Short mmCIF file of C-alpha atoms and ligand atoms in Angstrom, two decimals:
data_model
loop_
_atom_site.label_atom_id
_atom_site.label_comp_id
_atom_site.label_asym_id
_atom_site.label_seq_id
_atom_site.Cartn_x
_atom_site.Cartn_y
_atom_site.Cartn_z
CA MET A 1 -0.16 -0.14 0.01
CA THR A 2 1.39 3.30 -0.76
CA THR A 3 0.81 6.55 1.58
CA LYS A 4 -0.50 9.44 -0.37
CA GLN A 5 2.34 12.05 -0.51
CA GLN A 6 1.25 15.48 0.80
CA ASP A 7 3.46 18.54 0.23
CA PRO A 8 4.69 19.84 3.84
CA ILE A 9 4.38 23.62 2.32
CA LYS A 10 0.82 23.06 1.29
CA VAL A 11 0.12 21.36 4.97
CA ALA A 12 1.99 24.63 6.49
CA GLU A 13 -0.49 27.01 4.23
CA ASN A 14 -3.08 26.13 7.04
CA THR A 15 -1.24 26.57 9.67
CA GLU A 16 -0.56 29.96 11.95
CA TYR A 17 2.33 28.76 14.08
CA ILE A 18 4.60 26.88 11.69
CA LEU A 19 5.95 28.54 8.53
CA ALA A 20 7.93 26.18 5.88
CA GLU A 21 10.19 26.86 3.26
CA ARG A 22 11.38 24.59 1.00
CA ARG A 23 15.66 24.40 0.01
CA ASP A 24 15.68 21.78 -2.37
CA SER A 25 15.41 18.70 -0.36
CA VAL A 26 15.45 20.10 2.79
CA VAL A 27 12.46 21.74 4.56
CA LEU A 28 13.11 24.65 6.93
CA LEU A 29 10.59 24.99 9.62
CA THR A 30 10.08 28.29 11.38
CA LEU A 31 8.10 28.53 14.75
CA ASN A 32 5.92 31.47 14.51
CA ARG A 33 4.80 32.80 17.76
CA SER A 34 7.26 35.24 18.35
CA LYS A 35 5.11 37.22 20.33
CA ALA A 36 5.15 34.76 23.29
CA LEU A 37 8.84 33.90 22.59
CA ASN A 38 7.47 30.95 20.74
CA ALA A 39 5.90 29.23 23.66
CA LEU A 40 5.14 26.02 22.84
CA CYS A 41 1.20 26.01 23.01
CA ASP A 42 -0.64 23.05 22.13
CA SER A 43 -2.02 24.36 18.85
CA LEU A 44 1.74 25.23 18.06
CA THR A 45 2.61 21.69 18.86
CA GLN A 46 -0.05 20.05 17.04
CA GLU A 47 0.69 22.21 13.99
CA LEU A 48 4.43 20.76 13.96
CA THR A 49 3.17 17.35 14.37
CA GLU A 50 1.22 17.58 11.23
CA VAL A 51 3.69 19.10 9.20
CA LEU A 52 6.61 16.67 10.38
CA ASP A 53 4.06 14.12 9.37
CA ALA A 54 4.05 15.54 5.69
CA THR A 55 7.70 15.92 5.27
CA GLU A 56 7.67 12.44 6.17
CA ARG A 57 5.34 11.09 3.79
CA ASP A 58 7.33 13.52 0.91
CA ASP A 59 9.96 11.48 -0.50
CA SER A 60 11.31 14.42 -1.94
CA VAL A 61 11.94 15.95 1.50
CA ALA A 62 15.33 14.62 2.75
CA ALA A 63 16.16 16.93 6.15
CA VAL A 64 14.28 19.04 7.88
CA VAL A 65 15.38 22.21 9.68
CA ILE A 66 13.83 23.46 12.79
CA THR A 67 14.48 27.56 13.62
CA GLY A 68 12.53 30.11 15.73
CA SER A 69 13.18 33.81 15.87
CA ALA A 70 15.98 35.94 16.74
CA LYS A 71 15.25 36.21 20.11
CA ALA A 72 13.54 32.87 20.81
CA PHE A 73 13.75 29.20 19.33
CA ALA A 74 10.85 28.72 22.12
CA ALA A 75 10.91 29.72 25.51
CA GLY A 76 8.96 26.40 26.60
CA ALA A 77 5.42 25.20 27.00
CA ASP A 78 2.83 27.66 27.23
CA ILE A 79 2.74 28.61 31.22
CA LYS A 80 -0.69 30.37 30.48
CA GLU A 81 -2.05 27.10 29.23
CA MET A 82 -0.59 25.24 31.95
CA GLN A 83 -1.26 27.07 35.32
CA PRO A 84 -5.23 26.43 35.59
CA LYS A 85 -4.74 22.62 35.33
CA THR A 86 -4.61 20.07 38.31
CA PHE A 87 -3.18 16.57 38.33
CA VAL A 88 -6.16 14.50 37.71
CA ASP A 89 -6.71 17.09 34.53
CA VAL A 90 -3.26 16.46 33.23
CA TYR A 91 -2.95 12.99 34.15
CA LEU A 92 -6.42 11.87 32.54
CA GLU A 93 -5.94 13.89 29.09
CA ASP A 94 -2.15 12.50 29.44
CA PHE A 95 -1.60 16.37 28.90
CA ILE A 96 0.04 16.83 25.57
CA THR A 97 1.75 13.88 25.74
CA SER A 98 0.70 12.94 21.83
CA SER A 99 1.33 16.19 20.25
CA TRP A 100 5.10 16.59 22.00
CA GLU A 101 6.35 13.15 20.57
CA ARG A 102 6.55 13.51 16.92
CA PRO A 103 9.93 15.22 16.67
CA SER A 104 11.66 12.57 18.83
CA THR A 105 10.22 9.78 16.18
CA VAL A 106 10.80 11.42 12.83
CA ARG A 107 13.03 8.92 10.89
CA LYS A 108 14.56 11.72 8.64
CA PRO A 109 17.35 13.81 9.91
CA ILE A 110 16.04 16.87 11.49
CA ILE A 111 18.67 19.68 12.89
CA ALA A 112 17.45 22.23 15.49
CA ALA A 113 19.08 25.78 14.81
CA VAL A 114 18.56 27.65 17.80
CA SER A 115 19.08 31.60 18.54
CA GLY A 116 18.04 33.14 21.72
CA TYR A 117 16.05 31.44 24.01
CA ALA A 118 15.58 27.73 24.35
CA LEU A 119 13.96 27.11 27.51
CA GLY A 120 11.95 24.15 29.48
CA GLY A 121 10.18 22.91 26.42
CA GLY A 122 11.99 24.75 24.14
CA ALA A 123 15.25 23.18 25.17
CA GLU A 124 13.72 19.45 25.27
CA LEU A 125 12.45 20.28 21.66
CA ALA A 126 15.85 21.15 20.39
CA MET A 127 17.27 17.83 21.87
CA MET A 128 14.62 15.64 20.02
CA CYS A 129 16.18 16.71 17.08
CA ASP A 130 19.39 15.09 15.76
CA LEU A 131 21.57 17.84 16.39
CA ILE A 132 21.80 21.21 17.33
CA ILE A 133 23.33 24.51 15.57
CA ALA A 134 23.53 27.22 18.12
CA ALA A 135 23.77 30.91 17.50
CA GLU A 136 26.16 32.87 19.53
CA SER A 137 22.92 34.30 21.27
CA ALA A 138 21.70 31.04 22.18
CA LYS A 139 20.86 30.47 25.63
CA PHE A 140 19.42 27.04 27.13
CA GLY A 141 17.62 26.56 30.14
CA GLN A 142 15.65 23.91 32.32
CA PRO A 143 13.92 26.59 34.35
CA GLU A 144 10.76 24.58 35.15
CA ILE A 145 11.99 24.07 39.06
CA THR A 146 11.47 28.17 38.99
CA ILE A 147 7.84 27.43 38.39
CA GLY A 148 6.93 24.52 40.67
CA ILE A 149 7.60 21.82 38.02
CA LEU A 150 9.85 19.95 36.61
CA PRO A 151 11.02 19.16 33.01
CA GLY A 152 8.41 17.00 31.23
CA ALA A 153 9.64 16.10 27.75
CA GLY A 154 12.85 14.37 27.93
CA GLY A 155 14.65 17.21 30.17
CA THR A 156 15.74 15.09 32.79
CA GLN A 157 16.71 12.35 30.41
CA ARG A 158 17.92 13.76 26.98
CA LEU A 159 19.98 16.55 29.16
CA ALA A 160 21.56 13.99 31.30
CA ARG A 161 22.60 11.48 28.64
CA ALA A 162 24.08 14.80 26.42
CA VAL A 163 26.16 16.31 29.25
CA GLY A 164 26.42 13.82 32.17
CA LYS A 165 24.62 14.04 35.42
CA SER A 166 26.15 16.80 37.49
CA LYS A 167 25.67 19.57 34.69
CA ALA A 168 22.17 17.89 33.81
CA MET A 169 21.75 18.37 38.03
CA ASP A 170 22.98 22.08 37.99
CA MET A 171 20.78 23.22 35.24
CA VAL A 172 17.53 21.09 36.07
CA LEU A 173 18.11 21.91 40.02
CA THR A 174 18.88 25.82 39.67
CA GLY A 175 16.92 26.36 36.41
CA ARG A 176 20.29 28.22 35.58
CA MET A 177 20.69 29.38 31.71
CA ILE A 178 23.71 28.64 30.01
CA ASP A 179 24.89 30.05 27.05
CA ALA A 180 25.98 28.92 23.39
CA ALA A 181 29.79 28.77 24.33
CA GLU A 182 29.10 26.65 27.73
CA ALA A 183 26.59 24.95 25.70
CA GLU A 184 29.08 23.36 23.24
CA ARG A 185 31.47 22.81 26.05
CA MET A 186 29.17 20.28 27.85
CA GLY A 187 28.37 18.63 24.48
CA LEU A 188 25.10 19.94 23.88
CA VAL A 189 25.22 21.66 20.87
CA ALA A 190 27.14 20.25 17.63
CA ARG A 191 28.29 23.46 16.53
CA VAL A 192 27.97 27.31 17.23
CA VAL A 193 27.92 30.03 14.35
CA ALA A 194 27.42 33.43 14.08
CA ASP A 195 23.66 34.67 14.45
CA GLU A 196 23.39 35.83 10.78
CA GLU A 197 24.79 32.58 9.83
CA LEU A 198 22.49 30.07 11.99
CA VAL A 199 20.08 29.48 9.42
CA SER A 200 22.09 29.26 6.47
CA GLU A 201 24.79 27.23 8.08
CA ALA A 202 21.99 24.80 9.40
CA VAL A 203 20.39 24.39 5.67
CA ALA A 204 23.82 23.52 4.56
CA VAL A 205 24.27 20.73 6.90
CA ALA A 206 21.23 19.39 6.28
CA THR A 207 21.70 20.15 2.61
CA LYS A 208 25.19 17.79 2.89
CA ILE A 209 23.21 14.89 5.19
CA ALA A 210 20.47 15.24 2.49
CA ASN A 211 22.89 14.83 -0.57
CA PHE A 212 24.41 11.49 0.71
CA SER A 213 22.83 8.08 0.29
CA LYS A 214 19.60 8.07 2.15
CA PRO A 215 19.15 4.64 3.48
CA ALA A 216 23.03 4.95 4.81
CA VAL A 217 21.72 8.12 6.55
CA LEU A 218 18.64 6.37 8.11
CA LEU A 219 20.69 3.39 9.22
CA ALA A 220 23.22 5.57 10.81
CA LYS A 221 20.63 7.97 12.54
CA GLU A 222 19.09 4.65 13.82
CA SER A 223 22.04 3.33 15.13
CA VAL A 224 23.08 6.51 16.95
CA ASN A 225 20.05 6.62 18.40
CA ARG A 226 20.08 2.98 19.19
CA ALA A 227 23.05 3.86 21.84
CA PHE A 228 20.56 5.84 24.15
CA GLU A 229 18.14 2.60 24.23
CA THR A 230 20.14 0.11 24.59
CA THR A 231 24.11 -1.94 26.45
CA LEU A 232 26.87 -1.03 24.62
CA SER A 233 27.15 -5.12 23.46
CA GLU A 234 23.46 -4.66 22.01
CA GLY A 235 24.40 -1.37 20.70
CA LEU A 236 27.54 -2.68 18.93
CA ARG A 237 25.25 -6.08 17.88
CA PHE A 238 22.75 -3.62 16.18
CA GLU A 239 25.18 -1.45 14.73
CA ARG A 240 26.97 -4.63 12.98
CA ARG A 241 23.74 -5.45 11.24
CA MET A 242 23.32 -2.06 10.18
CA PHE A 243 26.83 -1.76 8.63
CA HIS A 244 25.70 -5.45 6.74
CA ALA A 245 22.56 -4.00 5.72
CA ALA A 246 24.25 -1.23 4.23
CA PHE A 247 25.96 -3.67 1.51
CA ALA A 248 22.36 -4.38 0.49
CA THR A 249 21.94 -0.75 -1.00
CA GLU A 250 22.93 0.70 -4.50
CA GLY A 251 24.71 3.63 -2.15
CA GLN A 252 27.42 1.44 -1.10
CA ASN A 253 28.52 0.36 -4.26
CA GLU A 254 28.04 3.50 -5.92
CA GLY A 255 30.13 5.44 -3.03
CA MET A 256 32.80 3.03 -3.15
CA ASP A 257 33.22 2.69 -6.70
CA ALA A 258 32.87 6.83 -6.62
CA PHE A 259 35.88 7.00 -4.50
CA ILE A 260 38.02 4.31 -6.46
CA ASN A 261 36.98 6.03 -9.55
CA LYS A 262 37.69 9.64 -8.34
CA ARG A 263 34.72 11.12 -9.25
CA GLU A 264 31.62 12.49 -7.24
CA ALA A 265 28.91 10.10 -5.98
CA ARG A 266 25.30 10.10 -7.59
CA TYR A 267 23.35 8.58 -5.38
CA SER A 268 20.01 6.75 -6.43
CA ASP A 269 18.27 6.46 -2.70
CA ARG A 270 18.14 2.78 -3.26
N1 DAK B 301 4.45 30.52 28.35
C1 DAK B 301 3.96 31.44 27.92
N2 DAK B 301 4.26 32.89 27.63
C2 DAK B 301 5.42 33.26 27.63
C3 DAK B 301 6.38 31.94 27.71
C4 DAK B 301 5.83 30.90 28.47
N3 DAK B 301 6.87 29.94 28.38
N4 DAK B 301 7.45 32.55 27.83
C5 DAK B 301 7.43 34.25 27.42
N5 DAK B 301 6.56 34.22 27.63
C6 DAK B 301 5.35 35.35 26.87
C7 DAK B 301 5.20 36.17 28.19
O1 DAK B 301 4.51 36.07 29.09
C8 DAK B 301 5.25 37.85 27.74
O2 DAK B 301 4.08 38.00 27.31
P1 DAK B 301 3.05 39.21 27.11
O3 DAK B 301 3.34 39.66 28.99
O4 DAK B 301 3.88 39.96 26.33
O5 DAK B 301 1.71 39.08 27.08
C9 DAK B 301 6.19 37.94 26.26
O6 DAK B 301 6.47 35.92 26.04
C10 DAK B 301 7.51 38.34 26.51
O7 DAK B 301 8.00 37.60 27.26
P2 DAK B 301 8.84 38.41 28.67
O8 DAK B 301 8.26 39.79 28.76
O9 DAK B 301 8.78 37.69 29.71
O10 DAK B 301 10.21 38.72 27.86
P3 DAK B 301 11.65 38.91 28.68
O11 DAK B 301 12.61 39.19 27.61
O12 DAK B 301 11.49 39.98 29.66
O13 DAK B 301 12.18 37.36 29.17
C11 DAK B 301 12.12 34.77 29.27
C12 DAK B 301 12.47 36.43 28.58
C13 DAK B 301 12.52 34.01 28.69
C14 DAK B 301 13.29 35.18 30.21
C15 DAK B 301 11.03 34.98 30.31
O14 DAK B 301 10.07 35.06 29.17
C16 DAK B 301 10.67 34.02 30.89
O15 DAK B 301 11.24 33.32 31.38
N6 DAK B 301 9.70 32.96 30.07
C17 DAK B 301 9.13 31.68 30.77
C18 DAK B 301 10.42 30.29 30.37
C19 DAK B 301 9.68 29.11 31.09
O16 DAK B 301 10.10 29.19 32.66
N7 DAK B 301 9.89 28.40 30.43
C20 DAK B 301 9.64 26.64 31.16
C21 DAK B 301 8.15 26.75 31.01
S1 DAK B 301 7.69 25.21 31.50
C22 DAK B 301 5.51 17.98 28.46
C23 DAK B 301 5.94 18.90 27.57
C24 DAK B 301 6.69 20.04 27.50
C25 DAK B 301 6.82 20.59 28.84
C26 DAK B 301 6.32 19.81 29.92
C27 DAK B 301 5.33 18.33 30.21
N8 DAK B 301 4.75 16.83 28.10
C28 DAK B 301 5.04 16.50 26.93
C29 DAK B 301 4.20 16.35 29.39
C30 DAK B 301 7.05 22.01 29.39
C31 DAK B 301 7.45 22.71 30.10
C32 DAK B 301 8.18 23.86 30.29
O17 DAK B 301 8.52 24.29 29.01
#
């Protein structure tokens, strides 16, 4: 059964909080609620889920970049929406779980391009992406403790895995914000670039990945993610099988032949 393709740009034409723009095989998604510093209200995360669904379905999309505004990637979940809720409310409705999980299940490579504040759910959204590219102005934090709660979308788990216990505890228990340089030193972000180069750099990285053999990219992404879910020996076994599987792709033969014959590889994505 083939799934009907839906152009993510067309889907985003009906969205208020997500702008989508195509840069060849890369789709650039911009969070568009700058008045509230891109606070991640329910409608925004639902729209993001719909657009990501469409990017997954569209074979012509090879990678995704998510960015925000100059002042804020996203200042967290919407505190005004959360404030009146009780335990029973959030527990019974499994509060915002379904609309928050999509970025972490996307199979295509997905890059967060962060400038300004990435706080609470904003930092968690960035960490759900495969890698974070930060502008010099980026500030990361898990300030939930300052408003009487704790991180709820991976801030105690993905952060601890990314930067270790002591730094994660520092951020989660004090709510302290860190700047881009510290985030890079900690291994939270992959690269720091000048603010004005943020989007072009993130799109360039996404394009570079998009131009490799698609099956190899997906196998590699799946293998790295496996490291966070399993023991070393199981992870290595998984990696070995994925490595063997790469030899069932046309990309393996093409990439190696191109190297040997000193020419550029032309991947068929098969
Ligand atoms: N929610 C709602 N509105 C926000 C907001 C937020 N997180 N952050 C900023 N805003 C709004 C402000 O209320 C203000 O609106 P108006 O007053 O103009 O109507 C506008 O954005 C501009 O903000 P400020 O006036 O505060 O701007 P400043 O430059 O003075 O300060 C700031 C910037 C980022 C330092 C400050 O806005 C701030 O501290 N914001 C809150 C940061 C925060 O505490 N974030 C964590 C929220 S808790 C889960 C999934 C996710 C989550 C939990 C569970 N599940 C899947 C279960 C996530 C939780 C969180 O993120």
